[in-house]
CSV table of C-alpha atoms and ligand atoms in Angstrom, one decimal:
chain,number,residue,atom,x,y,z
N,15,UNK,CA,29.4,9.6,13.2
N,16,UNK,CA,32.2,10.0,15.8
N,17,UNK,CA,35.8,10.8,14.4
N,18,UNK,CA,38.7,9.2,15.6
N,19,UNK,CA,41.7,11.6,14.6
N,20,UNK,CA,44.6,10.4,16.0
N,21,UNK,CA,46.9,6.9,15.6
N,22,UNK,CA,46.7,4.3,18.6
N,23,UNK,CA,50.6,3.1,17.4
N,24,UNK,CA,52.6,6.3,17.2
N,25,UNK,CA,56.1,5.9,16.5
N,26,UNK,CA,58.5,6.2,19.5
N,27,UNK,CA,60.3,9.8,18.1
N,28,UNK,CA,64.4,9.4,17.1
N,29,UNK,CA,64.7,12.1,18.5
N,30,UNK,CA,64.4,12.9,22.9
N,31,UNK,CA,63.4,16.6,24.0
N,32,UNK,CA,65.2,17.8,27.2
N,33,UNK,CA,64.0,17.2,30.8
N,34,UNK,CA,60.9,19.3,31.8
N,35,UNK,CA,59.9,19.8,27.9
N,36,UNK,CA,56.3,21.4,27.8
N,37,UNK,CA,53.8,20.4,24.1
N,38,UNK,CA,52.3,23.4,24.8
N,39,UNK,CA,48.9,22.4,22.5
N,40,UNK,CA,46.9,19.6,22.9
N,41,UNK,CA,43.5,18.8,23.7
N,42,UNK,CA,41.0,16.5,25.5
N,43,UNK,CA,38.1,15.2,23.9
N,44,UNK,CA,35.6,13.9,27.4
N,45,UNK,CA,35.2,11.5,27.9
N,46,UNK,CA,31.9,12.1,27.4
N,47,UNK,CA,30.0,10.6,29.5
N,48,UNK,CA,31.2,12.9,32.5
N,49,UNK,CA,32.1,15.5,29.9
N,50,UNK,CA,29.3,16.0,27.4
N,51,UNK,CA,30.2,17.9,24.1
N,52,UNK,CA,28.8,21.4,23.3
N,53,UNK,CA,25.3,21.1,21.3
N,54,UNK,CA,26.9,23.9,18.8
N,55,UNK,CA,30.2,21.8,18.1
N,56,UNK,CA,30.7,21.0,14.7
N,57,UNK,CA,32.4,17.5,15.0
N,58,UNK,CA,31.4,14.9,17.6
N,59,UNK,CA,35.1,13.1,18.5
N,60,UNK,CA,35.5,9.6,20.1
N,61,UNK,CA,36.9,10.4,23.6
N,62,UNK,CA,40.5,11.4,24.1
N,63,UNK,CA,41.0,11.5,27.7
N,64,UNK,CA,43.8,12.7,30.2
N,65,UNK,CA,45.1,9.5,30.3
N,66,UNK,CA,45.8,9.0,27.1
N,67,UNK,CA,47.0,12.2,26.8
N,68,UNK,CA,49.3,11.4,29.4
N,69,UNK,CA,50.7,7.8,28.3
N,70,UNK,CA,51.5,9.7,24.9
N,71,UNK,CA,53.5,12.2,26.5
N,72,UNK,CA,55.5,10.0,28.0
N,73,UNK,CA,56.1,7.3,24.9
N,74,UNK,CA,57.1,10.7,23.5
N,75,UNK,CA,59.2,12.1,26.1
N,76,UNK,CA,57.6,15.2,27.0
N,77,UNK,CA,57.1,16.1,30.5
N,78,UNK,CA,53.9,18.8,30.9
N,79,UNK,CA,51.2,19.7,28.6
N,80,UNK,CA,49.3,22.8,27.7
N,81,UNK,CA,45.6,21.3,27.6
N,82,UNK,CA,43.6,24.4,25.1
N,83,UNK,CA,40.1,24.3,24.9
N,84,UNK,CA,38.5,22.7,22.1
N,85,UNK,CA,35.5,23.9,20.5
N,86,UNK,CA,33.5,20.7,20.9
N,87,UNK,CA,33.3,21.5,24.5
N,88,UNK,CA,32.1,25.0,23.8
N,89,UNK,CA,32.4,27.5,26.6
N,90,UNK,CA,31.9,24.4,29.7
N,91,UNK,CA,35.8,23.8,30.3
N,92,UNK,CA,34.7,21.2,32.6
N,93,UNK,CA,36.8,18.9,30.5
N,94,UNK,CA,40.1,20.5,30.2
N,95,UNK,CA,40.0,21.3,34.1
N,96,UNK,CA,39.5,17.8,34.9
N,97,UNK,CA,42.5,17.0,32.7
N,98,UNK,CA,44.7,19.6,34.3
N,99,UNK,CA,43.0,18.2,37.7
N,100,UNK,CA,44.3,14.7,37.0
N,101,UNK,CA,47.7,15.9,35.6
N,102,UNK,CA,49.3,16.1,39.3
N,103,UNK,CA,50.6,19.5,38.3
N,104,UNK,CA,52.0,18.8,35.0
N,105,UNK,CA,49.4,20.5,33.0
N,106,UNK,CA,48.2,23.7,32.9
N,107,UNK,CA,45.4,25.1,30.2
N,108,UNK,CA,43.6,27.5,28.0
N,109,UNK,CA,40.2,28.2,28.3
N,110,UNK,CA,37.4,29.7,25.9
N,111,UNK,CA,34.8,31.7,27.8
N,112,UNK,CA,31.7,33.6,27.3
N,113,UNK,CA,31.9,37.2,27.2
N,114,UNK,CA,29.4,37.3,30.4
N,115,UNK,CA,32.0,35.0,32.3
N,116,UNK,CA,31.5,36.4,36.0
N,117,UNK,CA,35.1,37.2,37.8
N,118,UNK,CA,34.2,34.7,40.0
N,119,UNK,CA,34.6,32.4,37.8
N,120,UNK,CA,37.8,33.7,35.8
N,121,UNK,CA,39.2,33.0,39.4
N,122,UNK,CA,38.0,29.8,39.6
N,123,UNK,CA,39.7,28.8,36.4
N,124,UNK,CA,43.0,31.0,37.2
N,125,UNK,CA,42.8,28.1,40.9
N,126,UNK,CA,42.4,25.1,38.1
N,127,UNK,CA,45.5,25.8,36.4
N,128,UNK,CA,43.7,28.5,33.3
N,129,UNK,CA,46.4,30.9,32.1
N,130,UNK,CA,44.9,32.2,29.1
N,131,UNK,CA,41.9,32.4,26.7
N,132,UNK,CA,41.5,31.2,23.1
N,133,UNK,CA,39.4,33.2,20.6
N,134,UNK,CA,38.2,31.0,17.6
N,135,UNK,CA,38.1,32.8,14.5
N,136,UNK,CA,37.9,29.6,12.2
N,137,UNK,CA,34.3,29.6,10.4
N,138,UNK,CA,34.3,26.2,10.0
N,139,UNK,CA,34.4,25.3,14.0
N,140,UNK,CA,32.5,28.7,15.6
N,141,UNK,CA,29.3,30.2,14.9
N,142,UNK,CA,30.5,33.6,15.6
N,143,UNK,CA,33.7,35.4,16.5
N,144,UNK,CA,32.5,38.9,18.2
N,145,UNK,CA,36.0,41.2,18.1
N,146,UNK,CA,34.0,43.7,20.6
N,147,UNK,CA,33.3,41.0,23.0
N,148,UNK,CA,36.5,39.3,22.4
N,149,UNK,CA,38.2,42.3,23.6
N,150,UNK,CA,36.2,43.3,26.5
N,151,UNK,CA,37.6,39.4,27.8
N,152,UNK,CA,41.0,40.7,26.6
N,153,UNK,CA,40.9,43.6,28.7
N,154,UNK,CA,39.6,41.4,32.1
N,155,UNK,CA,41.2,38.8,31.7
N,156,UNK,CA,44.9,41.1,31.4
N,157,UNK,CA,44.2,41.3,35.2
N,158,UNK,CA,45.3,37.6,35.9
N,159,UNK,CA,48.4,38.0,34.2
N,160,UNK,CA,46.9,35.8,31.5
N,161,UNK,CA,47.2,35.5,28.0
N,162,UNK,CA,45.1,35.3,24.8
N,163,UNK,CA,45.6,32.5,22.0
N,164,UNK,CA,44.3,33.1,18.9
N,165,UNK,CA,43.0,30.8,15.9
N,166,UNK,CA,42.6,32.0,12.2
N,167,UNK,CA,43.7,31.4,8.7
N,168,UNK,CA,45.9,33.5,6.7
N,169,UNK,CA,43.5,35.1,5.0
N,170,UNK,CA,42.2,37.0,8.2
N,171,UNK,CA,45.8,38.3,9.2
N,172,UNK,CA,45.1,41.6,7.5
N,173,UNK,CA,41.4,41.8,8.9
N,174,UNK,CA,42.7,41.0,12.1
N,175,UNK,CA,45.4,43.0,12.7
N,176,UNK,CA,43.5,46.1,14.4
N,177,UNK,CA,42.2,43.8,16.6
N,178,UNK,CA,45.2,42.3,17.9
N,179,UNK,CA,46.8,45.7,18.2
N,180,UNK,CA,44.1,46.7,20.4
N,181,UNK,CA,44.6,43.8,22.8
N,182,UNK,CA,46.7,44.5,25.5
N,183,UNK,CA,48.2,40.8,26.5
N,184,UNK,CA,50.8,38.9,25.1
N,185,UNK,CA,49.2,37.3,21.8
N,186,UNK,CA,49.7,33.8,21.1
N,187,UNK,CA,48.8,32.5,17.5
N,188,UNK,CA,48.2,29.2,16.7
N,189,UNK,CA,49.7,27.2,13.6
N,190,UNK,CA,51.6,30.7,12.3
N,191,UNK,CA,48.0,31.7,11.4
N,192,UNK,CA,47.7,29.0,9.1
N,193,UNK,CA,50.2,30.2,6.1
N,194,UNK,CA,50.3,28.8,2.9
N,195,UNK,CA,53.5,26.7,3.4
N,196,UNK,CA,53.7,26.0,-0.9
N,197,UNK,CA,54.5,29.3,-1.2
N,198,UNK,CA,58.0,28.7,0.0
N,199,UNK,CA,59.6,30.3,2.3
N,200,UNK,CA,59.0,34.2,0.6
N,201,UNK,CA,55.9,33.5,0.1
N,202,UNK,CA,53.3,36.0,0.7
N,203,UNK,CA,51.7,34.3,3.7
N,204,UNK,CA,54.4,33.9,5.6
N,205,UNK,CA,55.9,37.4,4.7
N,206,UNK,CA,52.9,39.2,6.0
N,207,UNK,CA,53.3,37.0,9.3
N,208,UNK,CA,56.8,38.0,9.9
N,209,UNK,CA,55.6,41.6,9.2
N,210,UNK,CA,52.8,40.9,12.0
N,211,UNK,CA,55.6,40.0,14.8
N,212,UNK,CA,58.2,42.7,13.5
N,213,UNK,CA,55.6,44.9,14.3
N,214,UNK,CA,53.9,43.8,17.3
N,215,UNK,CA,56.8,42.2,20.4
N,216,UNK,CA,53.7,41.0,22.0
N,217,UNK,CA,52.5,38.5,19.8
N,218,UNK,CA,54.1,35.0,19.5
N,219,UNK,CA,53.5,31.6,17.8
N,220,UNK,CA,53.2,28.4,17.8
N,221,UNK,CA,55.1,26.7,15.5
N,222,UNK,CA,53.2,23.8,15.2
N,223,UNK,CA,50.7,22.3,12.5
N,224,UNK,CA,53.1,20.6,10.4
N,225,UNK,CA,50.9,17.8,9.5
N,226,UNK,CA,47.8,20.5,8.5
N,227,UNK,CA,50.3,22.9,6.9
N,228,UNK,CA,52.6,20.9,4.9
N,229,UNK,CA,51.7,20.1,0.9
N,230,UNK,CA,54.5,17.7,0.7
N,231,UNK,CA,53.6,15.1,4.5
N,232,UNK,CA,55.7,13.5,6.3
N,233,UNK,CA,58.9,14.2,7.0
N,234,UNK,CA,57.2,18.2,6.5
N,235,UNK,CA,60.4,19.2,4.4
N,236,UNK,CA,58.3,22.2,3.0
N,237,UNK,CA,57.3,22.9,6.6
N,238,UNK,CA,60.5,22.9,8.0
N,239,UNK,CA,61.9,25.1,5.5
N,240,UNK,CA,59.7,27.9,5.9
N,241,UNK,CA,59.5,27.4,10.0
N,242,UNK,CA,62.9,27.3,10.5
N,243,UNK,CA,64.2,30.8,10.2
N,244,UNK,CA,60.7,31.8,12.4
N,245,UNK,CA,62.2,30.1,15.7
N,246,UNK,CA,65.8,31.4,14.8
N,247,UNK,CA,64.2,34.6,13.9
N,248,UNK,CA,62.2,34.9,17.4
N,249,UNK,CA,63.7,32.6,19.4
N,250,UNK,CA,61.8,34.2,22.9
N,251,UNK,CA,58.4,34.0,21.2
N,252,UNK,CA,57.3,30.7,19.7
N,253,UNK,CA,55.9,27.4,21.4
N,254,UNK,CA,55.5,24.1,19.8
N,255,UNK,CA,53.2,21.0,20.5
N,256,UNK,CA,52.1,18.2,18.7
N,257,UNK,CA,48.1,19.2,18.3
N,258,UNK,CA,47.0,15.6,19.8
N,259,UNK,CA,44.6,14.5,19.4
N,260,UNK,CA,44.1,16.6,15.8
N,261,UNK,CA,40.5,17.2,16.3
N,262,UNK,CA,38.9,16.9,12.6
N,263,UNK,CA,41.9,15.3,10.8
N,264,UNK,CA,40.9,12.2,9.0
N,265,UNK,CA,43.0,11.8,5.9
N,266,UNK,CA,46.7,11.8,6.8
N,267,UNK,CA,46.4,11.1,10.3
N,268,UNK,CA,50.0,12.1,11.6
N,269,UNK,CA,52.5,9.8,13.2
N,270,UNK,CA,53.1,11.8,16.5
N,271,UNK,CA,56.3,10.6,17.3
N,272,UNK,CA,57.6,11.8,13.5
N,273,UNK,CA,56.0,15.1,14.5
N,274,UNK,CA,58.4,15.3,17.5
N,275,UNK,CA,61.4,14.5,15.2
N,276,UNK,CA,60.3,17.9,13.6
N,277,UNK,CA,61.4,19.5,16.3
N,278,UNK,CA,65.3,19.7,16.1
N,279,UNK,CA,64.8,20.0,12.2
N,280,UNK,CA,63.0,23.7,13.3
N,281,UNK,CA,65.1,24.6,16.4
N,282,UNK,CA,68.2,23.2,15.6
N,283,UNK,CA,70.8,24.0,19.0
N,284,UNK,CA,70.5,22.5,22.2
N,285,UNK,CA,69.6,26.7,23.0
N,286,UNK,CA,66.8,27.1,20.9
N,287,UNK,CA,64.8,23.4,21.9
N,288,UNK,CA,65.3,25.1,25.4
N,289,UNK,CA,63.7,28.6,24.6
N,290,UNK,CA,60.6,26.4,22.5
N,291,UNK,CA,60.1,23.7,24.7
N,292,UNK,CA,61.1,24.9,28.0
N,293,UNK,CA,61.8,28.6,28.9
N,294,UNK,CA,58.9,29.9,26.8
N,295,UNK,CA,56.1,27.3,27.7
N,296,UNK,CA,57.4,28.2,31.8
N,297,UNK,CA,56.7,32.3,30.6
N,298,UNK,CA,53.5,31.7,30.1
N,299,UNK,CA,52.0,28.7,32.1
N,300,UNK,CA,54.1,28.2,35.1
N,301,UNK,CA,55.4,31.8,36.0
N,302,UNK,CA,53.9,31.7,39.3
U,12,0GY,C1,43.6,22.7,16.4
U,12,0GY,C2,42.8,22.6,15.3
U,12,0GY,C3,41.4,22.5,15.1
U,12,0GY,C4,40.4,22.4,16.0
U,12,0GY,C5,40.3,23.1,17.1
U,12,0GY,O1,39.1,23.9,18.9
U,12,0GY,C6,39.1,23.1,18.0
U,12,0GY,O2,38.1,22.4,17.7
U,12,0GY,O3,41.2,23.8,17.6
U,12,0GY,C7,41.1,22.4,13.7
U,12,0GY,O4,40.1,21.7,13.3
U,12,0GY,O5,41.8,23.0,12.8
U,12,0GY,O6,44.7,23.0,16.3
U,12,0GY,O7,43.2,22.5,17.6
């Protein structure tokens, strides 16, 4: 059956990011016809196309978009460079790609708006998640000036941690590596996550996944408390987006425009929403 994760009658957000504010993770699903999913995806979405994407953004007052590679789509990112394609230059993405990816090709993606690479390590959505492979990408792909982004739950952090010392790019991990957010802001997940980015200036986050991360739901109270001091804490190093359209989510489908009203909750001066939504986002995606 085809999952439908995401509302058709979002909210319009209280709040209004500034001019030129980048959600810096979303995804297309298709559609696909054009844009047929991968035969090793684990979930088979309903299409979510650029242009829904796009009327979203607006009702939500965002400006660009940072389109990242889904796993349904596999390694074809036919998909998310016909989004950015059709974005008139307001998107840019993040590809995955097989470790046999010619440089060619890498170049080809770099001309259709790519500026980094995601590496899965979520057992639930990927087969297999090969750290040698992962790193001889790393190590090419450091070349473009690209990035990697990487996906894993807290559990892994510890497991994980050689590897992401060995790569030699800025690091971007999604959802704070998935912390326990009931263990309050102490807690042990987020404690060894803070450790991670005292440790490492190259790694950043995304402070986003309220609505998968937070026990309590809407308005993310619990979230917001133990996010908060991470984007006053690294202020030059953490991105934010809403996650549409929240591939797998079925229960507790969010309310995208309460997501956005999130946002001034974690980064509360006019300074910070710049550095998240702006000045960050521009680092990575549109440097050039
Ligand atoms: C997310 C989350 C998920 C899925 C994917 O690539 C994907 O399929 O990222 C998930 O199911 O947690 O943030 O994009």
């Amino acid at each position: 059956m085809r999952i439908k994760s995401w509302t058709d009658t979002p909210s319009t957000p209280s709040w209004r990011p500034p001019a030129g504010a980048v959600d810096a993770h979303v995804h297309v699903f298709g559609p696909e016809a054009r844009f047929p999913f991968s035969p090793k995806s684990k979930y088979h979405p309903e299409d979510a196309t650029p242009e829904m994407l796009f009327a979203l953004r607006d009702k939500l007052g965002f400006s660009r978009n940072v389109i990242v590679q889904a796993s349904c789509h596999g390694t074809d990112n036919s998909a998310t460079l016909n989004g950015i394609a059709v974005s008139g230059g307001t998107a840019r993405g993040v590809a995955v790609v097989a470790p046999d990816i010619s440089d060619e090709e890498l170049q080809r993606l770099h001309a259709g708006g790519i500026r980094g690479v995601r590496f899965n390590f979520l057992k639930r959505l990927v087969d297999d998640a090969p750290k040698d492979k992962f790193l001889e990408i790393a190590r090419r792909i450091e070349r473009l000036g690209w990035h990697v982004v990487i996906y894993f739950e807290a559990e892994l952090l510890e497991e994980l941690t050689p590897f992401m010392a060995a790569i030699p790019t800025t690091i971007v991990i999604d959802h704070l590596g998935r912390p326990d957010i009931g263990q309050g802001p102490d807690g042990k997940d987020i404690t060894a996550f803070r450790r991670l980015l005292d440790t490492h200036p190259n790694i950043w986050t995304k402070v986003s996944g309220a609505e998968r991360l937070s026990v309590q739901g809407p308005p993310y109270d619990d979230f917001v408390e133990v996010v908060r001091p991470i984007v006053e804490n690294y202020p030059d190093r953490v991105l934010w987006g809403t996650d549409w359209p929240h591939p797998n989510m079925q229960d507790n489908i969010p309310d995208d425009g309460k997501l956005v009203d999130v946002v001034p909750r974690l980064a509360t001066t006019g300074a910070l929403q710049r550095k998240l939504l702006i000045d960050n986002p521009d680092r990575l995606y549109w440097a050039d």
